[in-house]
Coordinates of C-alpha atoms in Angstrom, one line a residue:
X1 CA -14.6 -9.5 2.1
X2 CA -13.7 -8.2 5.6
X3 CA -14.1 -4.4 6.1
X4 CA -10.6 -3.2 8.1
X5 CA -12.5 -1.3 11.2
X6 CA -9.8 1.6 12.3
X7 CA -8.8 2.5 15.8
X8 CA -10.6 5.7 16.5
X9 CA -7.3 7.4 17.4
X10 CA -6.8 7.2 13.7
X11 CA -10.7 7.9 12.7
X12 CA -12.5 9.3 15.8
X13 CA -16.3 9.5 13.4
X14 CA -16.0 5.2 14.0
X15 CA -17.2 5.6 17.2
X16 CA -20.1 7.5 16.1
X17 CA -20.6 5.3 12.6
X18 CA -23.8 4.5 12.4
X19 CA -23.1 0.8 11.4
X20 CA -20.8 0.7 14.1
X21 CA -22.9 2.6 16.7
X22 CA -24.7 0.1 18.5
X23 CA -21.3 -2.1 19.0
X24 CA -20.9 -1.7 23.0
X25 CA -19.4 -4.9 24.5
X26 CA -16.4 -6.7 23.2
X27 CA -16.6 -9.7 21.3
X28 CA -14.6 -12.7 20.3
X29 CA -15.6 -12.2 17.0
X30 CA -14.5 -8.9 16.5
X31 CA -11.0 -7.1 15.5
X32 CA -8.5 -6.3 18.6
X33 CA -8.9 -2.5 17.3
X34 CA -12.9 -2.9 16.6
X35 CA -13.2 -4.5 20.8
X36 CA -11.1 -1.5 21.8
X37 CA -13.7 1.2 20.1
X38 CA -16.5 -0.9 21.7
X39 CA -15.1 -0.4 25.2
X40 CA -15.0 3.5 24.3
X41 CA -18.1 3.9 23.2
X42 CA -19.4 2.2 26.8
X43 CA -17.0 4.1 28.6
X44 CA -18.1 7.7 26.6
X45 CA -21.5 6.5 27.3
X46 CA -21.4 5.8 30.8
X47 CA -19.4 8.5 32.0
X48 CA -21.9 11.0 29.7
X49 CA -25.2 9.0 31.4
X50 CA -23.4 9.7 34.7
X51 CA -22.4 13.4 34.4
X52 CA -26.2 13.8 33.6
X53 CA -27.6 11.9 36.5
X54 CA -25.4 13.6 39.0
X55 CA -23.8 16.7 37.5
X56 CA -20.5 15.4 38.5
X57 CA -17.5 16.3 36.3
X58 CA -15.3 13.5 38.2
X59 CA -17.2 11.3 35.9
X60 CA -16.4 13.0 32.8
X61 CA -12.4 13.1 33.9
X62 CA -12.6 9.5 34.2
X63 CA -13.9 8.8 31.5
X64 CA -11.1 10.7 29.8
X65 CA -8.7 9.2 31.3
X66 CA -9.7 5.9 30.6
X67 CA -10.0 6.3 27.1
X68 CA -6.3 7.6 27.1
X69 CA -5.5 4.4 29.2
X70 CA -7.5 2.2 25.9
X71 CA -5.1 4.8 23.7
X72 CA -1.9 3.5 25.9
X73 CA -2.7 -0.3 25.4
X74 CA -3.8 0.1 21.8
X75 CA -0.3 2.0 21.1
X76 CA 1.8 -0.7 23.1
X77 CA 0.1 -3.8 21.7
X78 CA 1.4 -2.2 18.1
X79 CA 4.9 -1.4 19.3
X80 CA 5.0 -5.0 20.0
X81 CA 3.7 -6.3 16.8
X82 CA 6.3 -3.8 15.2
X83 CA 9.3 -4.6 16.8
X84 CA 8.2 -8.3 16.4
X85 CA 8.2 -8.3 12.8
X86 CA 11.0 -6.6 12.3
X87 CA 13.1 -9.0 14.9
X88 CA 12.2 -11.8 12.4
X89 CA 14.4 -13.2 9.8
X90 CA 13.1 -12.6 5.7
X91 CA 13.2 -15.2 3.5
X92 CA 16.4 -17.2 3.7
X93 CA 18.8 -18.2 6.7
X94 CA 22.6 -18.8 6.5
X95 CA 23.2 -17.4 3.5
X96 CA 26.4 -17.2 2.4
X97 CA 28.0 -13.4 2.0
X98 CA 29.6 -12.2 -0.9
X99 CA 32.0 -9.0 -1.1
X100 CA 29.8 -6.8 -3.4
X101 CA 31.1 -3.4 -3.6
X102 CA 27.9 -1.3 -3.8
X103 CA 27.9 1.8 -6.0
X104 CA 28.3 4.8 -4.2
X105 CA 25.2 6.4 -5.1
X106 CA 23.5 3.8 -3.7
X107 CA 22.8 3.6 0.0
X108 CA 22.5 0.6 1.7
X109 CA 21.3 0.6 5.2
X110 CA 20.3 -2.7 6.3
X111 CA 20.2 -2.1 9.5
X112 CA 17.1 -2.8 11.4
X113 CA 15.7 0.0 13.6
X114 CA 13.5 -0.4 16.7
X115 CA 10.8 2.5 16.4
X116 CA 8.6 3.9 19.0
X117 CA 5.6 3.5 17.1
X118 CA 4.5 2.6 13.0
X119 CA 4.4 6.3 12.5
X120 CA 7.8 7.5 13.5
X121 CA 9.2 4.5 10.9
X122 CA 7.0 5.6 7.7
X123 CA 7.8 9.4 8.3
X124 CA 11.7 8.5 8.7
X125 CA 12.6 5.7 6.2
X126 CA 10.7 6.5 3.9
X127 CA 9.8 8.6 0.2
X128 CA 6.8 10.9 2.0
X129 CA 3.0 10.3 0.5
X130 CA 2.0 13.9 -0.9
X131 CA -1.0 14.6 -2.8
X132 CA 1.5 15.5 -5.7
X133 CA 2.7 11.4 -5.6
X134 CA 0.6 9.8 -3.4
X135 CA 1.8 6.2 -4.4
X136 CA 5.3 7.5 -4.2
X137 CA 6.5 6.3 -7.5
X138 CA 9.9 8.2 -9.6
X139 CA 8.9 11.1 -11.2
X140 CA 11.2 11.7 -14.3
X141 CA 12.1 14.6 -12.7
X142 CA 13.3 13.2 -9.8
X143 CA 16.4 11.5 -11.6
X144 CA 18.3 14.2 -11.9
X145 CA 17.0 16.1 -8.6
X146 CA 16.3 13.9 -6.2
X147 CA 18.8 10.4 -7.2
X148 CA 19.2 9.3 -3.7
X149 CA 15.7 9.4 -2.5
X150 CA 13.9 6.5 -0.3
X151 CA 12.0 4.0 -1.1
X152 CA 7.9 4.3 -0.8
X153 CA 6.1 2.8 2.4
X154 CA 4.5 -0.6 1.8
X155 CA 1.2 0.1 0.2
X156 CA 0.0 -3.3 1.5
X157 CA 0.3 -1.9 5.7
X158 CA -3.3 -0.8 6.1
X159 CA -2.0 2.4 7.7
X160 CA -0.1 3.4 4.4
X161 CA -3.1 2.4 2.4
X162 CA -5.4 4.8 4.8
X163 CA -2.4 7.5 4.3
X164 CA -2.6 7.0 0.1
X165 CA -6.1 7.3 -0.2
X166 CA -6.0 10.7 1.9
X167 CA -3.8 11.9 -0.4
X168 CA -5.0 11.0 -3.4
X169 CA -9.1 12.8 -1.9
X170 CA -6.4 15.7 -1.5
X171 CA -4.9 15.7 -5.3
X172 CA -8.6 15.9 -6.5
X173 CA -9.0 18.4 -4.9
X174 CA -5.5 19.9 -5.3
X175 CA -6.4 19.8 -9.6
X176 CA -10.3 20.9 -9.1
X177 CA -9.6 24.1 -6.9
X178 CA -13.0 25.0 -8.4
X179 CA -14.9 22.4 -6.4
X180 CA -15.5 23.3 -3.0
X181 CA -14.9 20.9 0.0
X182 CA -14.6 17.4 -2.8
X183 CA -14.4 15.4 0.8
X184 CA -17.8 16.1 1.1
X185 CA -19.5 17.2 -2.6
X186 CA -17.3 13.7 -4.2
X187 CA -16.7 11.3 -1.3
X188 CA -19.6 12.5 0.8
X189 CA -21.0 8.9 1.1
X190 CA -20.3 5.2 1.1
X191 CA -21.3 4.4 -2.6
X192 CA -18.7 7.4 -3.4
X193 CA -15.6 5.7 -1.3
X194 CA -16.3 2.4 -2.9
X195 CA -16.5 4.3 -6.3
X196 CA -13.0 5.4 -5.0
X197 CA -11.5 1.9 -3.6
X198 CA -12.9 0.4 -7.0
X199 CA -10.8 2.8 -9.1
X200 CA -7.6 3.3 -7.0
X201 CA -6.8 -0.7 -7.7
X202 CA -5.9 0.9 -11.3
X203 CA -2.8 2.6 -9.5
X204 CA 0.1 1.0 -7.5
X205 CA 3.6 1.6 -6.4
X206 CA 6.2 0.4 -8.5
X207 CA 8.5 -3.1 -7.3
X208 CA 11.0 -0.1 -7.5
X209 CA 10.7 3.0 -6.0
X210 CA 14.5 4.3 -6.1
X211 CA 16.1 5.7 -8.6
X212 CA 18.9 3.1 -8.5
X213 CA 18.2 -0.3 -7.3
X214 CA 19.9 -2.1 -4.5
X215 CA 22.1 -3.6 -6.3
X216 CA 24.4 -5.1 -3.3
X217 CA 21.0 -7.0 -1.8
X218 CA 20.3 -8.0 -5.1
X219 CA 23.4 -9.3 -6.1
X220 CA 23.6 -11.6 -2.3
X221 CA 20.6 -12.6 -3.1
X222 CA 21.7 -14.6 -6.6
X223 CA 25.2 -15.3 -5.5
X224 CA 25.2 -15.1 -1.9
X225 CA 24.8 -19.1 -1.1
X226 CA 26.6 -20.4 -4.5
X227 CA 28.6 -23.3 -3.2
X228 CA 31.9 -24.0 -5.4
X229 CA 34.8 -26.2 -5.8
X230 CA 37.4 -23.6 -5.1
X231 CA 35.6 -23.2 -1.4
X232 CA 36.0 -26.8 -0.9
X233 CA 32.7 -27.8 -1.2
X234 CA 31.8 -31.4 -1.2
X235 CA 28.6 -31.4 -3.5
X236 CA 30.9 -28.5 -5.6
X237 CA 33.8 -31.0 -5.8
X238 CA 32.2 -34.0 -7.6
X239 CA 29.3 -32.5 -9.1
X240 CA 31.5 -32.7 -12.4
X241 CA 32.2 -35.8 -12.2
X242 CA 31.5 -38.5 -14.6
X243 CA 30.3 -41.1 -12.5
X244 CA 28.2 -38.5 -10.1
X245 CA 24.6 -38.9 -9.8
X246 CA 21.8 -37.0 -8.2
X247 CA 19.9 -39.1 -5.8

């Protein structure tokens, strides 16, 4: 299985990863964000080797900004991708619409934003990853206090996956204040983050993670495109019919 290689923006220790270290050049073979931490790491290293050779800072500035230049293309390409997937249709096309008068404790906003960046649309539509609920599921308690909360992230976006397993370093450490620094005493190493990929597959968000359903999509999505004879429909209209056959 492919390991998923980070941007360093959102893990700056990958450009110093050992297994990752002597990656300098951009390949074909490689990740979009994996050739984009190979550039850095030629550009931290030539702009280091030439500070040292002439004790110039302009090469140090440069370097700087270029890396926030390979920040600026890195944070564009995924605005695109964003906006992209969010322009495209889901699932079915011209389906039929239904008057289906939601409850009103149920809020349905189906309108589709255009965010800035992943980030901004994770922390604004949608139930926050704590290390109290780090999968973001319905606590009992929430039923009664919180009715009208939002749904959790999409566990499956790499980013949210990164964000849950944060949180859920911080809730062992959040129930074993005894243990001192557990990023480093329990997930110190690689064998200790597999340990913890291996048992987190035991956890995972809900289909549901409202209190109340969405009832309105849900009800479009059985009887939104359910042709009938009173519409006028010609397969509706002699679908009845004795001498009607499907051919």
């Amino acid at each position: 299985m492919t390991t998923y290689i980070p941007f360093w923006s959102n893990d700056p220790t990958i450009l110093f990863n050992k297994t990752q270290l002597g990656k300098l050049w951009p390949q074909s073979a490689m990740a979009f964000e994996e050739n984009l931490n190979a550039i850095s790491r030629l550009i931290i290293l030539l702009s280091v080797l030439g500070f040292l050779f002439t004790l110039n800072l302009n090469f140090l500035l440069i370097g700087i900004i270029t890396l926030f230049v390979v920040l600026f293309i890195y944070k564009m390409r995924k605005t695109y991708i964003i906006k992209t997937l969010l322009e495209k249709k889901e699932g079915f096309s011209d389906m039929g619409h239904i008057n289906v008068i939601p409850e009103k404790t149920i809020p349905l906003d189906n309108k589709l934003t255009n965010p800035v960046t992943l980030e901004s649309v994770l922390r604004s539509d949608f139930y926050p990853t704590t290390k109290k609920n780090p999968l973001g599921n319905v606590l009992l308690t929430e039923i009664m206090d919180d009715p009208d909360r939002k749904a959790a992230a999409p566990s499956f976006n790499v980013d949210v996956s990164e964000d849950i397993t944060r949180s859920a370093k911080k809730t062992v450490q959040y129930l074993n204040p005894d243990i001192k620094n557990t990023n480093k005493q329990l997930f110190g190493d690689l064998a200790n983050n597999f340990e913890l990929d291996w048992s987190m597959r035991n956890f995972y968000s809900m289909p549901n993670t409202r209190v109340t359903n969405d009832q309105g999509a849900y009800g479009e999505y059985l009887y939104g495109n359910m042709p009938s004879a009173k519409e006028g429909n010609a397969f509706a209209l002699v679908q009845d019919n004795l001498r009607y056959i499907l051919i």
